[in-house]
Short mmCIF file of C-alpha atoms in Angstrom, two decimals:
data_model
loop_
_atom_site.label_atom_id
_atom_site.label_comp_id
_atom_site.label_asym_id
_atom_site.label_seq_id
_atom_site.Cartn_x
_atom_site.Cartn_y
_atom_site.Cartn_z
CA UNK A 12 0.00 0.00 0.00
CA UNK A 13 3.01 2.34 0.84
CA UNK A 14 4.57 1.90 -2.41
CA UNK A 15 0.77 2.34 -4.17
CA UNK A 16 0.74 5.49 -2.36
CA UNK A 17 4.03 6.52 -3.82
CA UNK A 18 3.43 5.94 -7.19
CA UNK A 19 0.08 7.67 -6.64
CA UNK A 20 2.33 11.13 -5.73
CA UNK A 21 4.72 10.25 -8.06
CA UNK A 22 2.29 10.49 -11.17
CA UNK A 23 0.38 12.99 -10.26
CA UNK A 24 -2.80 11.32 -9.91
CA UNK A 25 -4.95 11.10 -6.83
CA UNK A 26 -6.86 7.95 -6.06
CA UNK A 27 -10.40 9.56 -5.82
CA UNK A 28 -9.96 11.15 -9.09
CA UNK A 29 -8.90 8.00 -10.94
CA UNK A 30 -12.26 6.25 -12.07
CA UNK A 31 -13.99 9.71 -12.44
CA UNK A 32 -11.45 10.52 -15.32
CA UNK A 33 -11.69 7.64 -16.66
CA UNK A 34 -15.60 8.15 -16.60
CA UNK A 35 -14.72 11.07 -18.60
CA UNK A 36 -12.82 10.12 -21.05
CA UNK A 37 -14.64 7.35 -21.68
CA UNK A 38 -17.76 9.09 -22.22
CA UNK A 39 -15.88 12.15 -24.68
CA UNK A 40 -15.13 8.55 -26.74
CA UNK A 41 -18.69 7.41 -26.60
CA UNK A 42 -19.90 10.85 -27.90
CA UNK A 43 -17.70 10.83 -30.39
CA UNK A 44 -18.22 7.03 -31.85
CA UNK A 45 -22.21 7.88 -31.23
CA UNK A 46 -21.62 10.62 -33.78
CA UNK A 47 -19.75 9.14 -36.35
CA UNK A 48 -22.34 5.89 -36.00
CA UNK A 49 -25.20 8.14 -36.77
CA UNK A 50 -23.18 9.43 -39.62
CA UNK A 51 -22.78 5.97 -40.80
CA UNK A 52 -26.39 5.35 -40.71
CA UNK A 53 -27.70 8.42 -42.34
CA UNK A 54 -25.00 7.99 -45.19
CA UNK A 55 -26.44 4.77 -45.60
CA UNK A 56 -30.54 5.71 -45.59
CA UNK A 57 -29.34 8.27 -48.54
CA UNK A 58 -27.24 5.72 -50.31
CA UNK A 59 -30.13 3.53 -49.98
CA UNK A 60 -32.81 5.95 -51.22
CA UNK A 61 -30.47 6.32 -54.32
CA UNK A 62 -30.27 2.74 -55.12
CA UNK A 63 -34.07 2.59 -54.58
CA UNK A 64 -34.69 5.49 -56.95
CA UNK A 65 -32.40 3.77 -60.11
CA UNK A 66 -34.33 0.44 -59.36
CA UNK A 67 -37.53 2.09 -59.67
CA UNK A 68 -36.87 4.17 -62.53
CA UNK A 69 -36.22 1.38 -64.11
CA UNK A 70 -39.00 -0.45 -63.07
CA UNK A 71 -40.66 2.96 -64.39
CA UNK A 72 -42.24 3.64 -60.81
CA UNK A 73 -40.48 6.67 -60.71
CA UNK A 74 -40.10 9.91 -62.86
CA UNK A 75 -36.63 10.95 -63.10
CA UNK A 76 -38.09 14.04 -64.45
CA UNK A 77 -40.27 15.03 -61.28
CA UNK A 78 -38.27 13.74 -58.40
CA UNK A 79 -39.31 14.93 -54.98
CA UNK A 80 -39.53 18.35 -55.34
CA UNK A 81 -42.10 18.69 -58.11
CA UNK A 82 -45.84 17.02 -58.23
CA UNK A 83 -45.80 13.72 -59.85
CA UNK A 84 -47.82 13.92 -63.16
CA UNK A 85 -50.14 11.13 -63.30
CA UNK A 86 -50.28 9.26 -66.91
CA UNK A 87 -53.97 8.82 -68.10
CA UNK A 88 -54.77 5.46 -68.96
CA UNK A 89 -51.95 4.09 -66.84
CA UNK A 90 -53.88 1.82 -64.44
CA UNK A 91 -51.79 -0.43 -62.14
CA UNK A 92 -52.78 -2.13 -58.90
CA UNK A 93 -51.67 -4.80 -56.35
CA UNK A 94 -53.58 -8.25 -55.87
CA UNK A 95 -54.98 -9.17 -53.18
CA UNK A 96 -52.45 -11.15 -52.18
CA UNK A 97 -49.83 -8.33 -52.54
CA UNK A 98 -51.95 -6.40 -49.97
CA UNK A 99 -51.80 -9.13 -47.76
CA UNK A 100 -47.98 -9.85 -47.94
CA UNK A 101 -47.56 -5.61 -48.10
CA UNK A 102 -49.46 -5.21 -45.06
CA UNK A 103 -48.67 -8.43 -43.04
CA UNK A 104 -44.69 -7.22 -43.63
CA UNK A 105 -45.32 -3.33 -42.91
CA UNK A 106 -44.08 -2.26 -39.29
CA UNK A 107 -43.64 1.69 -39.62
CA UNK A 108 -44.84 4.90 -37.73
CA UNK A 109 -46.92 6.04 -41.04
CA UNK A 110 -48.59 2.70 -41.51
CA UNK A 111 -52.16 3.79 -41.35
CA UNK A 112 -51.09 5.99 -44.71
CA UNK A 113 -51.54 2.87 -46.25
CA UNK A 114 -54.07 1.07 -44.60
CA UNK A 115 -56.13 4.28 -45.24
CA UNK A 116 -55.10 4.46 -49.15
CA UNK A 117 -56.44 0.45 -49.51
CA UNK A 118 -58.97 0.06 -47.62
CA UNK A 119 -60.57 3.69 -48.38
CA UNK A 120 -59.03 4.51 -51.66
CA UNK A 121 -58.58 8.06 -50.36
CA UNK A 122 -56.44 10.58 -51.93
CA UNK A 123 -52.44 11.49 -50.75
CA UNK A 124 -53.40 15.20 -49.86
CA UNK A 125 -56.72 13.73 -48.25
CA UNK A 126 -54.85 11.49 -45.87
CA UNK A 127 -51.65 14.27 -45.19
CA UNK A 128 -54.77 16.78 -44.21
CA UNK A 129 -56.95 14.18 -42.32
CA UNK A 130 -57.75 15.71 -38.59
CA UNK A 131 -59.11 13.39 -35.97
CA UNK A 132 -62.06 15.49 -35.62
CA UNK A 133 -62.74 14.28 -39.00
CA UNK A 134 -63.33 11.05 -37.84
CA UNK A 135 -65.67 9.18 -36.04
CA UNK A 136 -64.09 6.04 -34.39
CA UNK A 137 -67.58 4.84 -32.88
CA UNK A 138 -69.27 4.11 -36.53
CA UNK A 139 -65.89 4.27 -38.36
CA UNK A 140 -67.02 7.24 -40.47
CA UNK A 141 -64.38 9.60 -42.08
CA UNK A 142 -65.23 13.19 -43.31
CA UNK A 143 -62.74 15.12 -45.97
CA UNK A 144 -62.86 18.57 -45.10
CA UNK A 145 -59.30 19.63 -45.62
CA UNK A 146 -56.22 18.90 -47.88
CA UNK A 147 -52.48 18.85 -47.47
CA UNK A 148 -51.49 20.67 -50.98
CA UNK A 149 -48.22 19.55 -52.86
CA UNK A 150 -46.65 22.58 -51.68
CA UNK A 151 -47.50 22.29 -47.90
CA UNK A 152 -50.58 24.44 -47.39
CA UNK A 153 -53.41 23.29 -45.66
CA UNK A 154 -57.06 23.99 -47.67
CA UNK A 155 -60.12 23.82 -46.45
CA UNK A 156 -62.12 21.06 -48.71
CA UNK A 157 -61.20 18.69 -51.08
CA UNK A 158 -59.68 18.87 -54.58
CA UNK A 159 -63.17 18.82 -56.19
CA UNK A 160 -66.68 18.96 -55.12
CA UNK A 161 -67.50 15.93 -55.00
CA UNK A 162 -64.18 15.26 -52.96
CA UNK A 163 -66.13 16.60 -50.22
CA UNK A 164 -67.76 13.40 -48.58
CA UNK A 165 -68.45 10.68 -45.85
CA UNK A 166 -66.64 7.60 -46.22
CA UNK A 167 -67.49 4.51 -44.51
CA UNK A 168 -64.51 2.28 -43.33
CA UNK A 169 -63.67 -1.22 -42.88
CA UNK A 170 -64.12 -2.65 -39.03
CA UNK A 171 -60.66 -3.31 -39.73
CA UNK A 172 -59.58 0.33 -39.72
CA UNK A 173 -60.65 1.27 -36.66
CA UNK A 174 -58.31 -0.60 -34.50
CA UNK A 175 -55.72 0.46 -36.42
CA UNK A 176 -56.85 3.85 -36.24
CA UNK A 177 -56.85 3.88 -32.41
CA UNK A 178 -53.54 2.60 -32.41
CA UNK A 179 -52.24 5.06 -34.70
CA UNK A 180 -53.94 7.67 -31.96
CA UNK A 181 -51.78 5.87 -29.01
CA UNK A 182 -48.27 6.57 -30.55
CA UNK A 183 -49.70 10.45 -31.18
CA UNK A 184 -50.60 10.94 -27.90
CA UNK A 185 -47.55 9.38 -26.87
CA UNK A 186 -45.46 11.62 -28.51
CA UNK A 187 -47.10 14.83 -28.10
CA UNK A 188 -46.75 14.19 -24.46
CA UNK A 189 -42.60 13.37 -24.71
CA UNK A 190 -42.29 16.77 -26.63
CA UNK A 191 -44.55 19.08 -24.69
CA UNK A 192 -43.61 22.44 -25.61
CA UNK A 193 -42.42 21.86 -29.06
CA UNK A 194 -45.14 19.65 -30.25
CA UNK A 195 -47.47 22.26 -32.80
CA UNK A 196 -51.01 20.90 -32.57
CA UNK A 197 -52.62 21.00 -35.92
CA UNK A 198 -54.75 17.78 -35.27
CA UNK A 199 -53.43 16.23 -37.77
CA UNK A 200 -53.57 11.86 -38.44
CA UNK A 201 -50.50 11.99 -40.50
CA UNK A 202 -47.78 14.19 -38.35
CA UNK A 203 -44.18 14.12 -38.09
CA UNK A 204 -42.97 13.77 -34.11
CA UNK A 205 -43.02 17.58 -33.46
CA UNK A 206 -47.11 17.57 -34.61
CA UNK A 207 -46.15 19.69 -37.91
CA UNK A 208 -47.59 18.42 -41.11
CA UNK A 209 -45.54 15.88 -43.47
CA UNK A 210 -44.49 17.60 -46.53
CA UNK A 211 -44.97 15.64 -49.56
CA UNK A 212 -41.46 15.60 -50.69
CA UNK A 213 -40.35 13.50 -47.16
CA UNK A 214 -43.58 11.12 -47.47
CA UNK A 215 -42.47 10.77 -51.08
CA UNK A 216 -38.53 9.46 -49.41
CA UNK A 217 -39.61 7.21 -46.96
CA UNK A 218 -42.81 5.50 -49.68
CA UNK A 219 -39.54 4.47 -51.62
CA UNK A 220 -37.67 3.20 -48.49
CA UNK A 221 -40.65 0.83 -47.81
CA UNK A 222 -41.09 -0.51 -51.44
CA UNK A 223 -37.01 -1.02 -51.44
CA UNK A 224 -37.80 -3.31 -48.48
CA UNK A 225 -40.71 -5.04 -49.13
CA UNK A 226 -40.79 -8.04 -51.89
CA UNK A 227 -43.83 -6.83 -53.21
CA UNK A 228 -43.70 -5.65 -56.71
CA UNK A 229 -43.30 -1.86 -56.68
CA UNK A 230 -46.03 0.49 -57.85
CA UNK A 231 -46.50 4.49 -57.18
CA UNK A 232 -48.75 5.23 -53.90
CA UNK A 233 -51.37 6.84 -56.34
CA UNK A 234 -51.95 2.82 -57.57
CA UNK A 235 -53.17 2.11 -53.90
CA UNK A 236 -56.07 3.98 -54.59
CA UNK A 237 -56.86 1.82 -57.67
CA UNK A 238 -55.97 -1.39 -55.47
CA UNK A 239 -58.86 -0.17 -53.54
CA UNK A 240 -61.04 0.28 -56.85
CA UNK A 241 -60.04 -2.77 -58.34
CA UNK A 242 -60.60 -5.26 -55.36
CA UNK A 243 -64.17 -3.52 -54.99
CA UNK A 244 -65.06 -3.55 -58.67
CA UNK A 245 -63.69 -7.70 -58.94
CA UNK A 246 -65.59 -8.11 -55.72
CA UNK A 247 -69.13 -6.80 -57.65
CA UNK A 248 -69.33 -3.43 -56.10
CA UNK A 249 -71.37 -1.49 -58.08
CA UNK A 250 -69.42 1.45 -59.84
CA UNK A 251 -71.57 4.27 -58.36
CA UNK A 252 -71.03 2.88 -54.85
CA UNK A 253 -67.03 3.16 -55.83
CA UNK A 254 -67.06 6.31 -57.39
CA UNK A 255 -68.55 8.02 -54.44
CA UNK A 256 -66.24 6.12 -52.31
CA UNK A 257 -63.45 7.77 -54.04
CA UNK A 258 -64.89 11.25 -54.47
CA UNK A 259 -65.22 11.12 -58.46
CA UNK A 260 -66.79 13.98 -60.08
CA UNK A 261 -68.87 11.75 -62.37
CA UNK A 262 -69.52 7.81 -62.44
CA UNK A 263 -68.34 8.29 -66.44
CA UNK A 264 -64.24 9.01 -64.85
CA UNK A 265 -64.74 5.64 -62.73
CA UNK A 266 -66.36 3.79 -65.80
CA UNK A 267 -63.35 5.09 -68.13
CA UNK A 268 -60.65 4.23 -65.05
CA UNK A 269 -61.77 0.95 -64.18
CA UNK A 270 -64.02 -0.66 -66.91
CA UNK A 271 -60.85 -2.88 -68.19
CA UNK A 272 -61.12 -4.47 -64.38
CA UNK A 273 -65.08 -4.93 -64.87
CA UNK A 274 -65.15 -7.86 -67.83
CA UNK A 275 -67.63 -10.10 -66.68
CA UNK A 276 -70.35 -6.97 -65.56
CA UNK A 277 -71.91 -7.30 -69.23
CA UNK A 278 -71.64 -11.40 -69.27
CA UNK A 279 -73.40 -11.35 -65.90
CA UNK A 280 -76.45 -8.70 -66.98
CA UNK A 281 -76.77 -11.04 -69.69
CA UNK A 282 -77.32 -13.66 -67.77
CA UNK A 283 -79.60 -11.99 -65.12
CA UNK A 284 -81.83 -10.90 -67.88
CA UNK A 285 -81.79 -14.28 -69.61
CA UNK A 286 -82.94 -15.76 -65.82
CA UNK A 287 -85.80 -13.09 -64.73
CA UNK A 288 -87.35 -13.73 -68.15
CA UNK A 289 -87.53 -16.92 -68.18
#
């Protein structure tokens, strides 16, 4: 112990302040690796974003010529849709903050800026009714009302929606309570952490980081809307019932859309006629 004692003097060091400064510099080491980790990873979300964009472009998902800082121009007459296996194996898979974006796009067929601007007091969780009385615009202005008049409506969801909904509701609370101060309460569904809206540019990013991970065959988001259509339509949901479900102006832009999924409607009238006349 005597000669422990010497050294001790000799070097300076004092035997209370030993483990403290190693505390210390081990933490100024931690902070430092922490940082250059979470360089790592960020390098690597962007690297994978990029590899996700040439995939898709060549998969012709995505417009090289929009990108994420300009509207996406939708290409009449280009239908495409997932089965309804692919929603099951899309779904069953998904496990992300912004998952009832899509269960709200399949199971309601509602619009992007629909389900960016959707407030809970816009929805009824008792009867699972959702009202569209506001928009998220591409450029990140909230507008009262839809896109069109007829966007305006009621929409009746799935049981299976609800639950998901209230869950969705949990993990809001949740955070608006962790950030206090700093949360900005527009009521919105869809919100980043902080409560402020999600700008379509970053929910354009992180749709390609889920179809880079998912084996599901990759399609734009606006196709979820015709997954909805085309499940209903297959299903023998009349068009009407669909077009007011997705807010068309006129039953003639749903017959025009869809009427490629819709080949056995005539066969079947046929049929039905042939039966009550006979």
């Amino acid at each position: 112990m005597k000669n422990y004692n010497n050294w001790m003097i000799q070097t300076s060091y004092e035997p209370k302040s030993t483990a403290f400064d190693l505390c210390e510099k081990t933490k100024v080491k931690i902070n430092g690796s922490s940082e250059k980790i979470e360089c790592i990873i960020n390098d690597a979300n962007e690297w994978q974003t990029d590899i996700t964009i040439i995939l898709l472009i060549r998969k012709g998902v995505y417009d090289i010529k929009t990108g994420f800082g300009s509207k996406p121009a939708v290409k009449k007459g280009r239908v495409d849709f997932w089965t309804v296996d692919e929603v099951k194996e899309f779904l069953d898979g998904l496990e992300h903050r912004h998952r009832i974006i899509f269960v709200l796009a399949i199971y309601t067929g509602m619009r992007r800026g629909e389900i960016l601007g959707l407030r809970w007091r816009d929805i009824d969780l008792v009867f699972g009714q959702i009202r569209i009385s506001q928009i998220l615009a591409f450029k990140g202005e909230i507008k009262d009302g839809a896109n069109t008049v007829s966007g305006n409506r009621s929409i009746s969801t799935p049981p299976i929606v609800v639950p998901e909904l209230r869950m969705h509701r949990t993990t809001i609370i949740r955070e608006k309570w962790e950030t206090q101060e700093e949360y900005k309460d527009y009521d919105l569904v869809v919100c980043r952490k902080n409560g402020m809206p999600v700008s379509w540019s970053n929910f354009h990013k992180f749709w390609l980081r889920i179809l880079s991970k998912t084996k599901v065959r990759p399609i734009r988001f606006h196709d979820l809307r015709h997954t909805c259509a085309s499940i209903l339509l297959s299903g023998g949901i009349h068009p009407k019932i669909v077009q007011e479900l997705l807010g068309h102006s006129s039953i003639k832009i749903t017959l025009d859309t869809y009427s490629h999924m819709m080949p056995n409607i005539q066969a079947d009238a046929v049929k039905t006629l042939e039966k009550m006349l006979n």
